[in-house]
PDB file of C-alpha atoms in Angstrom:
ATOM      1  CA  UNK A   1      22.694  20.951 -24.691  1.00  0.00           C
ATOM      2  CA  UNK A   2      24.453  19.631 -21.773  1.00  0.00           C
ATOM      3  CA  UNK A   3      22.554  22.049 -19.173  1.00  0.00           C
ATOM      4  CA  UNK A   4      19.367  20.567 -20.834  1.00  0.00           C
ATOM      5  CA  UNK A   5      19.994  17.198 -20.040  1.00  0.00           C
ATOM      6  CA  UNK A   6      21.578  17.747 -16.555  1.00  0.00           C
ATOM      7  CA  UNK A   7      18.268  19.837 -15.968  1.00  0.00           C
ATOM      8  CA  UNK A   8      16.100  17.033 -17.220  1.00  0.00           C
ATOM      9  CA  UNK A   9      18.511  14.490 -15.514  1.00  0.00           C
ATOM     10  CA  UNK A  10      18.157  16.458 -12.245  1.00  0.00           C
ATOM     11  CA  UNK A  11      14.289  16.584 -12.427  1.00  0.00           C
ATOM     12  CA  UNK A  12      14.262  12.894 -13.430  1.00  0.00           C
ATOM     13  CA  UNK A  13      16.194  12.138 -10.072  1.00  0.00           C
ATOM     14  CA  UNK A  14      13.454  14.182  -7.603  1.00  0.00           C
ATOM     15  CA  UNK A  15      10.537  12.483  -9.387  1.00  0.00           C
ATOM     16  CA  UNK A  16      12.434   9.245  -9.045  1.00  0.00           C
ATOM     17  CA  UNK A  17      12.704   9.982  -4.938  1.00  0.00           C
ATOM     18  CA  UNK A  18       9.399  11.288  -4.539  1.00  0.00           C
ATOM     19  CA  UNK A  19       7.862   8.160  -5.483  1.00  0.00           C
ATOM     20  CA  UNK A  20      10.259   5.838  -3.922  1.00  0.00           C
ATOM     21  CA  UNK A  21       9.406   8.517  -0.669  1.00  0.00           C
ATOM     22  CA  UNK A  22       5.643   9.057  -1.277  1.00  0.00           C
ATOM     23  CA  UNK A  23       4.563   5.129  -1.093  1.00  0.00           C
ATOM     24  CA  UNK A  24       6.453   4.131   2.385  1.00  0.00           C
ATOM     25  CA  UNK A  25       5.694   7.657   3.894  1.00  0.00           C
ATOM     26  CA  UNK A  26       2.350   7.314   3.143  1.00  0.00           C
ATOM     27  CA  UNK A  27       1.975   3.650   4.951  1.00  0.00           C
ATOM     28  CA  UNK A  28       4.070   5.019   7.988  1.00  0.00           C
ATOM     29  CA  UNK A  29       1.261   8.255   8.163  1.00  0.00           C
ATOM     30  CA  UNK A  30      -0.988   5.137   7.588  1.00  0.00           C
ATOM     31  CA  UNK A  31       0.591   3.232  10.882  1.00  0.00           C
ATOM     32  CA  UNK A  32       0.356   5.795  13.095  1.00  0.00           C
ATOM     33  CA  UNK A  33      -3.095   6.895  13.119  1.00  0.00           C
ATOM     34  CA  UNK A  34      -3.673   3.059  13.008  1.00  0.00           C
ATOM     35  CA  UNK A  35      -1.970   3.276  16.168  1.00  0.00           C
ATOM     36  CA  UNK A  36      -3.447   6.570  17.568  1.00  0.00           C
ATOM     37  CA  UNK A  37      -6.922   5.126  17.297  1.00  0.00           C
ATOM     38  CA  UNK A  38      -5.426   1.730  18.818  1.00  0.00           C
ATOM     39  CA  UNK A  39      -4.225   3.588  21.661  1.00  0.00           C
ATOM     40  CA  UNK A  40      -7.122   6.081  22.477  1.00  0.00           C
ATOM     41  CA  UNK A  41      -9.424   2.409  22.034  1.00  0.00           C
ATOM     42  CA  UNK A  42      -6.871   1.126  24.750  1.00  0.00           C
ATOM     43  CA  UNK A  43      -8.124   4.172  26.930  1.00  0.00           C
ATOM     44  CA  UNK A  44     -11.788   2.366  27.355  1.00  0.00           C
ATOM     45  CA  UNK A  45     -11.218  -1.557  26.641  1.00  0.00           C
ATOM     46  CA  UNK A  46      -8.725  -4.152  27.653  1.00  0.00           C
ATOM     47  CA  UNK A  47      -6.281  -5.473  25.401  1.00  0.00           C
ATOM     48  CA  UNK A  48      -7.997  -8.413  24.086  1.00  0.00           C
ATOM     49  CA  UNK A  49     -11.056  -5.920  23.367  1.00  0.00           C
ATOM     50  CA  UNK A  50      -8.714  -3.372  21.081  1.00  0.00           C
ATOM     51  CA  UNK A  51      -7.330  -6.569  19.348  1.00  0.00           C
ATOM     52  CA  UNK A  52     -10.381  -7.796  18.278  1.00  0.00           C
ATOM     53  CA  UNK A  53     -11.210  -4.323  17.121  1.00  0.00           C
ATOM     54  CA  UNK A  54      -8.522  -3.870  15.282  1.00  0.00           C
ATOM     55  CA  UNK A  55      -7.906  -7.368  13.569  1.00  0.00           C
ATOM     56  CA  UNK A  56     -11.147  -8.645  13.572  1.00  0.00           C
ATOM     57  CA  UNK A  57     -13.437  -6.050  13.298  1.00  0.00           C
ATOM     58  CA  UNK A  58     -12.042  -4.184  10.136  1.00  0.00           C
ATOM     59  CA  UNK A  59     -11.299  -7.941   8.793  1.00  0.00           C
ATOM     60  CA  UNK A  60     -12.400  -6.447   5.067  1.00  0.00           C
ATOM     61  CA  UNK A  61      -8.977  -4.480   5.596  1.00  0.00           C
ATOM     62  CA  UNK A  62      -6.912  -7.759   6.002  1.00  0.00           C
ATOM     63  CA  UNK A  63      -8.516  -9.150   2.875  1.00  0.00           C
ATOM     64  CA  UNK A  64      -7.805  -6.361   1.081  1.00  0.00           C
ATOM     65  CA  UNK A  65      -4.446  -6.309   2.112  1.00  0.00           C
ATOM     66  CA  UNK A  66      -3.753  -9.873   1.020  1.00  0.00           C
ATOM     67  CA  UNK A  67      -5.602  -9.643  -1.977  1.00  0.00           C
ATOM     68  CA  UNK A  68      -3.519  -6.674  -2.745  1.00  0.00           C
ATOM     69  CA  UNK A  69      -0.462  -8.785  -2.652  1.00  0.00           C
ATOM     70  CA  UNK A  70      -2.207 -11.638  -4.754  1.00  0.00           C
ATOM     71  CA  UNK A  71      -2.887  -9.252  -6.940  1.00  0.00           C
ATOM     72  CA  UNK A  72       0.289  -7.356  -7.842  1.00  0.00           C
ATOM     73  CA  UNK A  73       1.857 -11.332  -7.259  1.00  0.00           C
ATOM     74  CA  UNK A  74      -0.006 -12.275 -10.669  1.00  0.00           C
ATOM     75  CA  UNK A  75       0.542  -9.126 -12.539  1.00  0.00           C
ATOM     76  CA  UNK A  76       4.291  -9.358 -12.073  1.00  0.00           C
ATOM     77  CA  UNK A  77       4.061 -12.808 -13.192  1.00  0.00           C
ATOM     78  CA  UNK A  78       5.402 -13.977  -9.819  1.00  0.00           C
ATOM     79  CA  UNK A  79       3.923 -17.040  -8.322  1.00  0.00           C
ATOM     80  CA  UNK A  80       1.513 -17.661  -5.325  1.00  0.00           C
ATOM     81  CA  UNK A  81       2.158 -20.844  -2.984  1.00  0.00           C
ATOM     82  CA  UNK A  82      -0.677 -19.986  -0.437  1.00  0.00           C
ATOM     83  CA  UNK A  83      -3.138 -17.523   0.583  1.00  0.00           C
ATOM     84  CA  UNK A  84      -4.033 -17.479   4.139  1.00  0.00           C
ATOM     85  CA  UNK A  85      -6.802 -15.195   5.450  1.00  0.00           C
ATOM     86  CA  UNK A  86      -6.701 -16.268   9.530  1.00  0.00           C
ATOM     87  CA  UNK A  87      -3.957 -17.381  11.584  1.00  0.00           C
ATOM     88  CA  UNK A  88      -3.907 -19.769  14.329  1.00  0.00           C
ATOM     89  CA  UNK A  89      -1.689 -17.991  16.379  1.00  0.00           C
ATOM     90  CA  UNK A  90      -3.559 -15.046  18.329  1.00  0.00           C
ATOM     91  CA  UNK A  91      -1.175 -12.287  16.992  1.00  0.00           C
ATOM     92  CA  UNK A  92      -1.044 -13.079  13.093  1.00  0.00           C
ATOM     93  CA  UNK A  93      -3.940 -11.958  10.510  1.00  0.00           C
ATOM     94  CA  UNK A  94      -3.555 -13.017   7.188  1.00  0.00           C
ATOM     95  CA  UNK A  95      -0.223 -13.880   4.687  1.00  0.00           C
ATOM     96  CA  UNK A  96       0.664 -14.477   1.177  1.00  0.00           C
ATOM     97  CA  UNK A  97       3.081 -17.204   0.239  1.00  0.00           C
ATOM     98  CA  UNK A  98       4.864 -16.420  -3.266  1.00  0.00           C
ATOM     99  CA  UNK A  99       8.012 -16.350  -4.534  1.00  0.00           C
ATOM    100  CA  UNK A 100       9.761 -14.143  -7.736  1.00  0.00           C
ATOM    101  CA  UNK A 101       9.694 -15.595 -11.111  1.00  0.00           C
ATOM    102  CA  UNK A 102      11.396 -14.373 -14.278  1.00  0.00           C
ATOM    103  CA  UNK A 103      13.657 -14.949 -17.189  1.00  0.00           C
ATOM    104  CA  UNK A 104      15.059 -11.442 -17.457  1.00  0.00           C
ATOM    105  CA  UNK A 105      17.488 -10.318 -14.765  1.00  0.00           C
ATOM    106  CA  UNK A 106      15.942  -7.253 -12.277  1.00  0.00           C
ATOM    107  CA  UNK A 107      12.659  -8.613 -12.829  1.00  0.00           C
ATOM    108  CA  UNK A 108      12.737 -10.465  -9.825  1.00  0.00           C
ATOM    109  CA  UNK A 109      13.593  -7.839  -7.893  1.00  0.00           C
ATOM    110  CA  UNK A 110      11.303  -5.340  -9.301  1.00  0.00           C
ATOM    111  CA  UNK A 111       8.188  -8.072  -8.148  1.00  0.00           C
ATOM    112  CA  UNK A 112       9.702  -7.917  -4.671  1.00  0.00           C
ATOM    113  CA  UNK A 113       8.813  -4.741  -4.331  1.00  0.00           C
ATOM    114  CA  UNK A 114       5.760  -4.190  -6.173  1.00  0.00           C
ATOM    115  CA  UNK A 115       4.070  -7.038  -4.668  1.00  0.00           C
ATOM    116  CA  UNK A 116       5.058  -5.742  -0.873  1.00  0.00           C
ATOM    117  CA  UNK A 117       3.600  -1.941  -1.641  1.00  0.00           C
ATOM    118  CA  UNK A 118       0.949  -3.346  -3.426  1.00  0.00           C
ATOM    119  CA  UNK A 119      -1.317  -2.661  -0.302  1.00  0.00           C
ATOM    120  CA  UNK A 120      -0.453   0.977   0.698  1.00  0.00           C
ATOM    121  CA  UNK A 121      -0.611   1.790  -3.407  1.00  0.00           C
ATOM    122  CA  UNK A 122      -4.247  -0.258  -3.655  1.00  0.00           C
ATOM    123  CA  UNK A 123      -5.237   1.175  -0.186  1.00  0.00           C
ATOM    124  CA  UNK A 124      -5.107   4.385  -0.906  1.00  0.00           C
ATOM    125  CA  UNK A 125      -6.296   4.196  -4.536  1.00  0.00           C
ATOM    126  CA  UNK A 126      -9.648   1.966  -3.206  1.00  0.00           C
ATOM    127  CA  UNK A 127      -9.963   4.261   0.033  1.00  0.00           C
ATOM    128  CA  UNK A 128     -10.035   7.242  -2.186  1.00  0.00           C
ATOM    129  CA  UNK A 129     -12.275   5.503  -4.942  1.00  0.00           C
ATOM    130  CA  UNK A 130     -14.754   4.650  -2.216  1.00  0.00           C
ATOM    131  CA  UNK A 131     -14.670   8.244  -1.324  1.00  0.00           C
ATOM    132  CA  UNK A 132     -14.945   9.742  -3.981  1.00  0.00           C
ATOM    133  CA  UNK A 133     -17.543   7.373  -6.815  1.00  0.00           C
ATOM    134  CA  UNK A 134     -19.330   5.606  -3.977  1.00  0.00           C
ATOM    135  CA  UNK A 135     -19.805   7.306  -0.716  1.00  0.00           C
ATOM    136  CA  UNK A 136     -21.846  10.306  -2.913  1.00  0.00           C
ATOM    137  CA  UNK A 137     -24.217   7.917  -4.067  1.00  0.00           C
ATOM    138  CA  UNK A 138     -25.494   6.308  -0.935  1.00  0.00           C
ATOM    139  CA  UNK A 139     -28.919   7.298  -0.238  1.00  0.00           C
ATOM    140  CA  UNK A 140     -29.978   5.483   3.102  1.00  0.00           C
ATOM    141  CA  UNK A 141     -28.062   5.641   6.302  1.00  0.00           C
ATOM    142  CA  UNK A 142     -26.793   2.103   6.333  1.00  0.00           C
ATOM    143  CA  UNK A 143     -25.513   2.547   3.132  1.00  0.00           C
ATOM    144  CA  UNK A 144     -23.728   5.514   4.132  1.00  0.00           C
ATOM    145  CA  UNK A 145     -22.473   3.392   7.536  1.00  0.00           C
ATOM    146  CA  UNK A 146     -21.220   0.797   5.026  1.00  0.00           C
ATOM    147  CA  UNK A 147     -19.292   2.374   2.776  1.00  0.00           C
ATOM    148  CA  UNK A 148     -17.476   4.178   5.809  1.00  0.00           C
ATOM    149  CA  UNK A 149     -16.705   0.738   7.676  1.00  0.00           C
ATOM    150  CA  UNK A 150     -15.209  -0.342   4.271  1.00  0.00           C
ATOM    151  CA  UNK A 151     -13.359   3.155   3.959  1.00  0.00           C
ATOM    152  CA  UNK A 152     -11.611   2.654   7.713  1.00  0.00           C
ATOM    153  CA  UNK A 153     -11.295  -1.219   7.069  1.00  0.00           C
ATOM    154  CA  UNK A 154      -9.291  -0.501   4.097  1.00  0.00           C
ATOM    155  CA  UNK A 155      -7.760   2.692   5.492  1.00  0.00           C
ATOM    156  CA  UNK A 156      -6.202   1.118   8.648  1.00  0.00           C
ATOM    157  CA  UNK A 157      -4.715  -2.205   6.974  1.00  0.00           C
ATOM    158  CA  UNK A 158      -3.271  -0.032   3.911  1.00  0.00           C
ATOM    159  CA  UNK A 159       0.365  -0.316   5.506  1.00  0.00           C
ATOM    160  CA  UNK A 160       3.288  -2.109   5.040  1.00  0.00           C
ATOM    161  CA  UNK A 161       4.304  -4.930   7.340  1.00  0.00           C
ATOM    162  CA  UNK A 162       8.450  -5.416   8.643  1.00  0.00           C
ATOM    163  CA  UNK A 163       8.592  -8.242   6.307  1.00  0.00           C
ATOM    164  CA  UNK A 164       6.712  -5.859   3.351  1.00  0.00           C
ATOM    165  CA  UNK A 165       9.398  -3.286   4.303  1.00  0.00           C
ATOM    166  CA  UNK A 166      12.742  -5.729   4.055  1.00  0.00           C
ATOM    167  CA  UNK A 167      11.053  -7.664   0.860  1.00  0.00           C
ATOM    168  CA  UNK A 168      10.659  -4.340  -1.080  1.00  0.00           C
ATOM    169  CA  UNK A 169      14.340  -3.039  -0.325  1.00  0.00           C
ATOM    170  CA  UNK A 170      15.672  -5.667  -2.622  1.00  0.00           C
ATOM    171  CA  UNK A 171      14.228  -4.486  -5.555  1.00  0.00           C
ATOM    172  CA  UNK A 172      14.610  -0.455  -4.669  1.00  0.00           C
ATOM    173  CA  UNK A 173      17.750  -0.168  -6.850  1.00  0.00           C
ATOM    174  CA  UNK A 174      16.423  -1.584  -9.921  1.00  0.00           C
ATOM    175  CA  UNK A 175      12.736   0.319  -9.306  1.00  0.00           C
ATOM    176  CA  UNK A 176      15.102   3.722  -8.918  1.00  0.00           C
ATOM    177  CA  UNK A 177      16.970   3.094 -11.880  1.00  0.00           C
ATOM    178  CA  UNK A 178      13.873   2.237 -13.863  1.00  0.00           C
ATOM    179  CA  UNK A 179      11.695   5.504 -12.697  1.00  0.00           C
ATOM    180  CA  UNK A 180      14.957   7.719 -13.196  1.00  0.00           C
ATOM    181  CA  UNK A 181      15.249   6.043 -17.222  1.00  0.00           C
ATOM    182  CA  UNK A 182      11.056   6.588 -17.136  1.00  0.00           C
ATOM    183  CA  UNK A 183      11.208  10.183 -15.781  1.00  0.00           C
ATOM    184  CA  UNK A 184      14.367  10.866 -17.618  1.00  0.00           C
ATOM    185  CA  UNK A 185      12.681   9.853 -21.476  1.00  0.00           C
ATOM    186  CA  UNK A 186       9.411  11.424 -20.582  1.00  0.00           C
ATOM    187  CA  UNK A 187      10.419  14.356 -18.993  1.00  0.00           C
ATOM    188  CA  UNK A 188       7.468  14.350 -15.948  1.00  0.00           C
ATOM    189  CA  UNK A 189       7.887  16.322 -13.176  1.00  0.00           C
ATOM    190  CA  UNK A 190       6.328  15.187 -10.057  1.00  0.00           C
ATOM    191  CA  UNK A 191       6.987  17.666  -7.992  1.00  0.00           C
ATOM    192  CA  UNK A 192       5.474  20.190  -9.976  1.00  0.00           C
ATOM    193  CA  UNK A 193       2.718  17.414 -10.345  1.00  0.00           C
ATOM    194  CA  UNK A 194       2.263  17.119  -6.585  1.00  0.00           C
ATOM    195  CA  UNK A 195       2.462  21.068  -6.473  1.00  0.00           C
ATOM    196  CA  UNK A 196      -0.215  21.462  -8.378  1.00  0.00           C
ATOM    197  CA  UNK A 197      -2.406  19.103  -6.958  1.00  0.00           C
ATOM    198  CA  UNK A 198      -1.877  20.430  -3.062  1.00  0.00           C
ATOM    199  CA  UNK A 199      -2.710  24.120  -4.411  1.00  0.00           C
TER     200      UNK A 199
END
């Protein structure tokens, strides 16, 4: 009995890093092609030129990205202050102003970190959504060049900012302990999960 439960305690444990692993590893992969294409765009047009590109250009991909935020803000039954979609300042796209709200203790912390991963998790899930119910059923070319500029929009503002990144490490502990208990009761195992799905 107590091999069973250190097995099922030892499964629940790599499940419980995979996904803490699999969300920030997956904006980082996210970042850098970002910043591949940024830098081979660099190659041909001046600095300004890239900017614009990359901010202004995909702009679908910052509203996504704040929406994203709003989003997982009101399903965690945190509050929104402000929603800003353009920036005075040259360097700054868009921003969500919330704070954490809750009566029962973690909760808080478990909003600060759903709410700043909400983009990679929504990024990925609407990238791969467009990909996969949409881009099949275009039938004219500019459909087709749509649904692509939405795909890379999406695609190259599905990270996580610094601020994201220091947000969601205050509620890590409490989302690990609450994914090991989840893993733990039902038993999944992701990495035979994520096995299975790569073969």
């Amino acid at each position: 009995m107590t091999q069973l439960v250190e097995a099922r305690l030892m499964t629940a444990a790599i499940s419980t890093i995979l996904i803490l692993l699999v969300i920030p590893v997956a904006g980082y992969l996210i970042l850098l092609a970002r910043k591949g294409c940024l830098y081979l765009l660099g190659m041909v047009f001046d600095g300004d030129t890239v900017w614009l590109i990359a901010n202004r250009l995909t702009f679908p991909g910052v509203i996504h990205h704040e929406c994203a935020h709003a989003l997982f803000v009101v399903l965690t039954g945190a509050k929104i202050q402000d929603i800003e979609l353009f920036h005075p300042q040259h360097d700054r796209l868009g921003s969500v102003s919330w704070y954490p709200r809750s009566v029962f203790p973690g909760a808080q912390s478990i909003q600060c970190t759903l709410v700043s991963v909400a983009p990679v998790v929504l990024g990925i899930l609407d990238f791969c959504l467009l990909y996969a119910c949409l881009l099949p059923r275009c039938t004219q070319v500019w459909q087709t060049i749509l649904v692509v500029y939405l795909m890379l929009s999406i695609f190259f503002h599905a990270t996580m900012s610094s601020q994201d990144i220091r947000i969601a490490w205050k509620g890590l502990p409490v989302c690990a302990l609450i994914l090991l208990v989840f893993f733990f009761i039902t038993g999944l195992d992701m990495a035979s999960i994520i096995q299975h799905s790569i073969l």
